[in-house]
XYZ file of C-alpha atoms in Angstrom:
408
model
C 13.852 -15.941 20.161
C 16.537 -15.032 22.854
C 15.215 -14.607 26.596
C 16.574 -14.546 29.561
C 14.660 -13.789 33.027
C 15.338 -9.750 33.916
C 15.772 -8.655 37.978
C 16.459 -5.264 37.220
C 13.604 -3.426 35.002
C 14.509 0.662 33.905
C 11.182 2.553 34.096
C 10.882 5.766 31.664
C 8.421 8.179 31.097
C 7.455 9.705 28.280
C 5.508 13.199 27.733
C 6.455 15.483 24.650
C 9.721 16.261 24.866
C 12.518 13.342 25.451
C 12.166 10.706 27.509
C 12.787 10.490 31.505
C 14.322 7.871 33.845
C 11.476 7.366 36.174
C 13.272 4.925 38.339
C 14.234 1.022 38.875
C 12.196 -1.863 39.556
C 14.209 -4.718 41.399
C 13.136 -8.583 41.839
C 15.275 -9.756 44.807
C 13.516 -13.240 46.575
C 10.491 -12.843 45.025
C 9.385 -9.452 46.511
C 9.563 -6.303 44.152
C 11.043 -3.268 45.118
C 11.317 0.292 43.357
C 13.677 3.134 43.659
C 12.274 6.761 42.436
C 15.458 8.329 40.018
C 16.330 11.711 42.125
C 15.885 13.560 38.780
C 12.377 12.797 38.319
C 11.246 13.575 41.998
C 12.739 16.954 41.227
C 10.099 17.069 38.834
C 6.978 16.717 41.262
C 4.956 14.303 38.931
C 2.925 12.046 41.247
C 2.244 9.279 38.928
C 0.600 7.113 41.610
C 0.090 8.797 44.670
C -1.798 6.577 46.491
C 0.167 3.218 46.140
C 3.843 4.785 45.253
C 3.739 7.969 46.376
C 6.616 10.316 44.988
C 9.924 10.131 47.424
C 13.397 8.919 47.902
C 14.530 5.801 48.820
C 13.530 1.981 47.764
C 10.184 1.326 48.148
C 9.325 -2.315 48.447
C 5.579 -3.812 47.671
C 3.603 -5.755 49.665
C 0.954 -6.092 48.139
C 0.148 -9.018 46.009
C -2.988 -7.939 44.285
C -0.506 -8.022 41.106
C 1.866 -10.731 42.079
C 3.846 -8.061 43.698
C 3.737 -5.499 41.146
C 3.397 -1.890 41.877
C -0.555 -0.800 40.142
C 0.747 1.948 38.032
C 3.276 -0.333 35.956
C 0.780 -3.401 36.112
C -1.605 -1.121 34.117
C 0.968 -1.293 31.436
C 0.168 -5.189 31.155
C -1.802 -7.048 28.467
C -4.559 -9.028 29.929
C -6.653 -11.320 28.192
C -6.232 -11.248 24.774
C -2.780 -9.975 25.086
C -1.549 -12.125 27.360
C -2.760 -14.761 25.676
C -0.848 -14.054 22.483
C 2.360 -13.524 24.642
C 1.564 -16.731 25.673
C 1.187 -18.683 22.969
C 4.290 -17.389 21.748
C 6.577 -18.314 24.273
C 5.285 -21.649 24.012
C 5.721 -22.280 20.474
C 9.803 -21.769 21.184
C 9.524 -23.785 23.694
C 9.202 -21.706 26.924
C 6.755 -22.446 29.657
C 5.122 -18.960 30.307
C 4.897 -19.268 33.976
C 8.086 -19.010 34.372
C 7.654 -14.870 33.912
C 7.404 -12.668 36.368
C 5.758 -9.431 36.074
C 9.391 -7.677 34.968
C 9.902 -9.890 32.581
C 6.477 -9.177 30.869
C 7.214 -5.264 31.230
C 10.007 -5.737 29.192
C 7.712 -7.801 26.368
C 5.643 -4.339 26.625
C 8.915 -2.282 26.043
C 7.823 1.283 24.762
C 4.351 -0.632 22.549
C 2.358 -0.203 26.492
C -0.560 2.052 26.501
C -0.025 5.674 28.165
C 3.596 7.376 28.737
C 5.619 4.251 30.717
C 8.070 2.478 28.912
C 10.553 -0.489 30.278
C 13.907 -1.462 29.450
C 15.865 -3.827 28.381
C 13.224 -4.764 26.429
C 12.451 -7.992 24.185
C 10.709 -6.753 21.457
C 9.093 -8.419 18.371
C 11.205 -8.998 15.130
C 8.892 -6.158 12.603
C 7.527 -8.475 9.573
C 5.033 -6.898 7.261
C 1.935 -6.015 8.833
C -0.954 -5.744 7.363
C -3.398 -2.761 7.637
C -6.527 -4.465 6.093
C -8.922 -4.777 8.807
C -10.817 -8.093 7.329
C -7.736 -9.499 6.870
C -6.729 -8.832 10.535
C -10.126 -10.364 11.484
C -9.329 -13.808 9.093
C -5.924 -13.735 11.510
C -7.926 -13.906 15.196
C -10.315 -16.150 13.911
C -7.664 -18.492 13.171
C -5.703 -17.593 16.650
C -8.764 -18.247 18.726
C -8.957 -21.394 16.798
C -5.799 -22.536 18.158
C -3.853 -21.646 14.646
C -0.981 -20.086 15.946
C 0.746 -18.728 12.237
C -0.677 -15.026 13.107
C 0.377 -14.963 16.725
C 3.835 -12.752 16.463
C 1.862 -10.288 14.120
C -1.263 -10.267 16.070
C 1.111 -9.550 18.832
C 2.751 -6.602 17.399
C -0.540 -5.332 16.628
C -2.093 -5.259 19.682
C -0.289 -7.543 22.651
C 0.390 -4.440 24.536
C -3.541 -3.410 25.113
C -5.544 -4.817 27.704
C -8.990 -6.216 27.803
C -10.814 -9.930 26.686
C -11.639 -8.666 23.280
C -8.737 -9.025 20.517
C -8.003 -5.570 19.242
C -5.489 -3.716 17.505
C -3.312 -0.652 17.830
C -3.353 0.849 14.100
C -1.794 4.469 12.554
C -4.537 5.068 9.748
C -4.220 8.361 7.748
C -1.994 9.780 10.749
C -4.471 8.866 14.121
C -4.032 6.161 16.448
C -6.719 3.966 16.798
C -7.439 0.947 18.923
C -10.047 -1.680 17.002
C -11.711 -4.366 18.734
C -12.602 -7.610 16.503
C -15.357 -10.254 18.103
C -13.844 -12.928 20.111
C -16.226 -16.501 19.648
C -18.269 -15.516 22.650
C -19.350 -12.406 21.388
C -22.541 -12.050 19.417
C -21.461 -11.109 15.335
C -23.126 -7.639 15.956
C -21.364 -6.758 18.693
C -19.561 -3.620 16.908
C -22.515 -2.487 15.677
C -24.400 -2.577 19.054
C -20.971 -0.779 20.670
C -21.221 2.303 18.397
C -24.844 1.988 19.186
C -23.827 2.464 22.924
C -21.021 5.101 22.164
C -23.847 6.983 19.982
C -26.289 6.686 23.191
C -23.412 7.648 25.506
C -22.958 10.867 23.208
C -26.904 11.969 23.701
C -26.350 11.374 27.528
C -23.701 13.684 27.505
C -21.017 11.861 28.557
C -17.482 12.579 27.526
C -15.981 9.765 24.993
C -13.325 9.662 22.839
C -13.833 10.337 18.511
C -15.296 6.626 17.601
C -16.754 4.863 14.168
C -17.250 1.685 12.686
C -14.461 0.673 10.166
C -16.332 -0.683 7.085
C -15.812 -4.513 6.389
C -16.822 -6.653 3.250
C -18.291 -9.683 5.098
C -20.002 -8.027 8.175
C -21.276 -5.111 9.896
C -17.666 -3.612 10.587
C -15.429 -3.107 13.055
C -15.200 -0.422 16.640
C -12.894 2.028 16.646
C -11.654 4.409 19.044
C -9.114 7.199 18.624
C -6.537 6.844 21.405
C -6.549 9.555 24.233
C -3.397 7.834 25.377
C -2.044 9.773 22.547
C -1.877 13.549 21.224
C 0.238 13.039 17.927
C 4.018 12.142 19.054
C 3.428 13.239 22.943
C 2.063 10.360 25.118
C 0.109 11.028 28.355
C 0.422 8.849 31.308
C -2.797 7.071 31.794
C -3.852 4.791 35.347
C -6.520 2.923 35.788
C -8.101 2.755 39.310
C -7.596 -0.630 39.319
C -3.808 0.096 39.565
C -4.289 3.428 41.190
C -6.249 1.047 44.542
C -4.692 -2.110 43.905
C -7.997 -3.436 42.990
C -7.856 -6.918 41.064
C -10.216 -6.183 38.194
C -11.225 -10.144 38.263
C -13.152 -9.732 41.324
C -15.880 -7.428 42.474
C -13.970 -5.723 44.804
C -15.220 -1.923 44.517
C -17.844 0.235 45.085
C -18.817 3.765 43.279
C -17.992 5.393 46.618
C -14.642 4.754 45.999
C -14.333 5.784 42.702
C -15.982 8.810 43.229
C -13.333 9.987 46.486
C -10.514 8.971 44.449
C -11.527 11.598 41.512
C -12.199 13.937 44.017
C -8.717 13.048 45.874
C -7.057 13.382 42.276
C -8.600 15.954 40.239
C -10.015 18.673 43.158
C -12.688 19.602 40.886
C -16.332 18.917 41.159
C -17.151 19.060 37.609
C -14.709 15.470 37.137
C -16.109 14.297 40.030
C -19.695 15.082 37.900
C -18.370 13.324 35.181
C -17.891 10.119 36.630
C -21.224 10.598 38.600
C -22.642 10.760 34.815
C -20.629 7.862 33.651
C -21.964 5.320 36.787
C -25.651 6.780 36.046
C -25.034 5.549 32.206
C -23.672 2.064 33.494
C -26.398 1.562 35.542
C -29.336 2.815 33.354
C -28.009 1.098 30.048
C -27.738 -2.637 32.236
C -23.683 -2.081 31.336
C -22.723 -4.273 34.691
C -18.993 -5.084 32.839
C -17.521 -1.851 34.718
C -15.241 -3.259 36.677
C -12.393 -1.478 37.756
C -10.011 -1.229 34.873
C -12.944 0.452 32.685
C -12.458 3.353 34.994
C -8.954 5.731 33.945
C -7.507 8.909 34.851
C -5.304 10.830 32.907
C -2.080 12.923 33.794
C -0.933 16.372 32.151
C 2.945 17.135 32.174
C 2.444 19.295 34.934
C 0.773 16.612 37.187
C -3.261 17.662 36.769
C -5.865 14.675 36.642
C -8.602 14.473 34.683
C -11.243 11.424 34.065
C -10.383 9.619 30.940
C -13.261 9.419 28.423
C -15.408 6.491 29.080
C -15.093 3.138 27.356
C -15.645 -0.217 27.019
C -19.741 0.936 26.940
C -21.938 -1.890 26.287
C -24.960 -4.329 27.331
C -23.650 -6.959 30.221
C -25.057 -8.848 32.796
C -22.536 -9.137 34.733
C -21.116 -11.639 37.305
C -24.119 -13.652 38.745
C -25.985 -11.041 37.075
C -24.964 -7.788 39.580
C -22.588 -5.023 38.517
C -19.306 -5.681 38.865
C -18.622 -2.493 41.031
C -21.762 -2.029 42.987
C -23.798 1.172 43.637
C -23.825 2.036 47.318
C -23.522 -1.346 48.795
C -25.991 -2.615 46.242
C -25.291 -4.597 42.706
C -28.273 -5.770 41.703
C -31.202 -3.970 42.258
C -29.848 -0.079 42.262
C -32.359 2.472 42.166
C -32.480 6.498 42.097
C -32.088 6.640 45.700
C -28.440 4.583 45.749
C -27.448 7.187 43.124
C -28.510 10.105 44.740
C -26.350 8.972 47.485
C -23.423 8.063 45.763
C -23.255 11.420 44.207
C -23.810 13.135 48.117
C -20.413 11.461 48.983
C -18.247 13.722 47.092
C -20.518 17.410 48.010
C -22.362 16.832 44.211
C -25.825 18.893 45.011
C -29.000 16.400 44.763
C -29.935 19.128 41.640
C -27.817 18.259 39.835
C -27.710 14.749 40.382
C -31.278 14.721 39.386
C -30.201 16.545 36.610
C -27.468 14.293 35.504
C -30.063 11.399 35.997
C -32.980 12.448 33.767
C -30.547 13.271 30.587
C -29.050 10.265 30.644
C -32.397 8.288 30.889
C -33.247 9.858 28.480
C -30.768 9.289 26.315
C -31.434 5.458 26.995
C -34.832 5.856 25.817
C -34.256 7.217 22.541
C -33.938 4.232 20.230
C -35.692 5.759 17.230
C -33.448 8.269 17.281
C -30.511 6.142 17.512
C -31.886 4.279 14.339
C -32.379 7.133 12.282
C -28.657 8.025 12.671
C -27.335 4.488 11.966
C -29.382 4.418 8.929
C -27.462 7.422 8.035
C -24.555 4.972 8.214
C -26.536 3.159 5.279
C -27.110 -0.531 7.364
C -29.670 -2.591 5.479
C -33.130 -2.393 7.212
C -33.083 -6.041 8.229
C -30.230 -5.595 10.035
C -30.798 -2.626 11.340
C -34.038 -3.478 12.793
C -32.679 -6.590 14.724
C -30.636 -4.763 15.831
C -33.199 -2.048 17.432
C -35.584 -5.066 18.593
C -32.443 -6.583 19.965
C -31.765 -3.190 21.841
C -35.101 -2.739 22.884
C -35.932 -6.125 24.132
C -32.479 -5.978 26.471
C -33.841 -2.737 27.750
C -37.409 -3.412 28.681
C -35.253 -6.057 31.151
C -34.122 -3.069 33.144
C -37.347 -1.308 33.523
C -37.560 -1.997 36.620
C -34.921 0.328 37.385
C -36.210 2.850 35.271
C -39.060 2.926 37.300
C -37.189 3.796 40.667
C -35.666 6.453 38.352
C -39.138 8.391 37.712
């Protein structure tokens, strides 16, 4: 593999018609700069108005949150799993990874990165044959995490672009994009069967997610799906996480609700998003999903510049760090109650009605695990299974009752 350190990054982006220059990214004595292209401020697309606001001239970063990196192209970076493939391929031709800096990586991403940024020049992967069978996949990250590293440059083609701890995929089946998640060791060997169980619950709360299943396996309960809402056929639609959006390092608790909740308002003007994340923090909090740290929280761009909240993801049980959400509730991570909710939902004009409102579907929602196991039995799981599964469910639950109770 050829390599050779990049300075000078081209930024495009990508909607449904051809692609535009964007702008440079420069590495000059370790600081990073960018310089806006004067065709694309003509076109009024704020892509990240709140860290690099649209306007002429170069633009220099000083903010290290992302080793210098601008937010809204360090949300185009593989973390975890695919860093770690990136990784482990540099190192098997014999170059020490640290040596990268965040331009370099943009160009491993090339035009593979999630939502409608691409970089060039870019060092992409020779294509080999690559397999679509989903077990077989699975047989591959086993293997990886196992230190094998035979799979590693078609693991990478699969999925080094997306971020996230979990290995996943990026797959074309029958014409739809889909990202699949596989278990990593520390997962338990239901966990895609309890995160369609969480999507399903997420449904009956009412919150807006994107078209999900479980991809059928022959040696265990399957594999979680999503369709892509990074993608509408051949157009791509520029996606930013409010990590990248606030510069806040998604490794750290380092957020609160509140300020999720002003930057929808900021972005969208509409109440109804802003109700739609109130919903999605209710959900976190009543279904003990304390992962939601801040790149679990996107917002998605139209061609003509108009924000909406992304459908919600990465939905499941978590404890936590040190057992508090990772974004907290008000000032509080550990213990929220109704009261924390109803005023987090106050500091963006959403009337305590409909809070209340919002509150009692999605509690009940969380309470409806017969329900929930009629439908997956429509999915024809064996009643052993399924059953652990519900107990499992249940038991995990009753450990947030507490909360529940402030909820009455």
């Amino acid at each position: 593999m050829s390599f050779s350190n990049q300075n000078l990054v081209y930024v495009y982006y990508h909607g449904s018609g051809e692609r535009q220059l964007t702008g440079r990214l420069l590495l000059k004595n370790r600081q990073i700069f960018f310089e806006y292209d004067a065709d694309f401020i003509k076109k009024g697309l704020e892509l990240s108005p709140f860290k690099l606001p649209l306007k002429t001239g170069v633009i220099e970063s000083n903010d290290r949150t992302f080793e210098g990196l601008f937010g809204v192209f360090n949300d185009s970076l593989p973390d975890g799993w695919g860093r770690l493939l990136l990784d482990r391929k540099l190192m098997n031709v014999g170059l020490n990874p640290g040596t990268l800096s965040p331009l370099d990586r943009l160009c491993f991403v090339g035009t593979s990165g999630m939502g409608a940024l691409s970089y060039e020049p870019e060092n992409s992967s020779a294509m080999s044959h690559i397999t679509n069978d989903l077990d077989e996949i699975d047989s591959e990250i086993q293997a990886t995490l196992d230190e094998n590293d035979d799979y590693v440059e078609d693991l990478l083609i699969l999925g080094g672009s997306s971020a996230g701890a979990r290995p996943k995929v990026l797959l074309n089946i029958d014409g739809v994009d889909w990202l699949i998640k596989f278990r990593s060791h520390l997962d338990p060997k239901d966990i895609s069967a309890i995160e369609y169980a969480y999507h399903l619950m997420a449904i009956d709360a009412g919150l807006v997610v994107p078209e999900a299943k479980l991809f059928p396996s022959r040696k265990g309960m399957g594999f979680f799906g999503v369709k892509r809402f990074d993608r509408n056929g051949d157009s791509r639609i520029h996606m930013h996480t409010i990590a990248g959006l606030l510069h806040a390092d998604h490794r750290e608790p380092s957020l609160d609700y509140e300020s999720i909740m002003k930057a929808t308002l900021y972005l969208t003007k509409d109440i109804r998003q802003c109700e739609i994340q109130f919903r999605n923090a209710v959900f976190n909090v009543l279904s003990h999903n304390r992962d939601d740290h801040s790149k679990n929280f996107s917002f998605l761009m139209d061609e003509t510049g108009n924000w909406t909240v992304s459908p919600a993801y990465d939905l499941t049980f978590s404890s936590g760090p040190a057992g508090e959400h990772s974004t907290m509730i008000m000032g509080e991570g550990k213990n929220p109650t109704k009261n924390h909710l109803l005023k987090l939902a106050g500091t963006v004009g959403i009337k305590q009605d409909k809070a209340l409102e919002i509150i009692d579907q999605v509690l009940a929602a969380t309470q409806k695990w017969d329900a929930l196991q009629v439908k997956l039995a429509f999915l024809q799981y064996k009643p052993k299974i399924l059953g652990r599964l519900c107990v499992r469910f249940a038991k995990r639950l009753i450990s947030n009752q507490l909360y529940l109770i402030f909820l009455r």
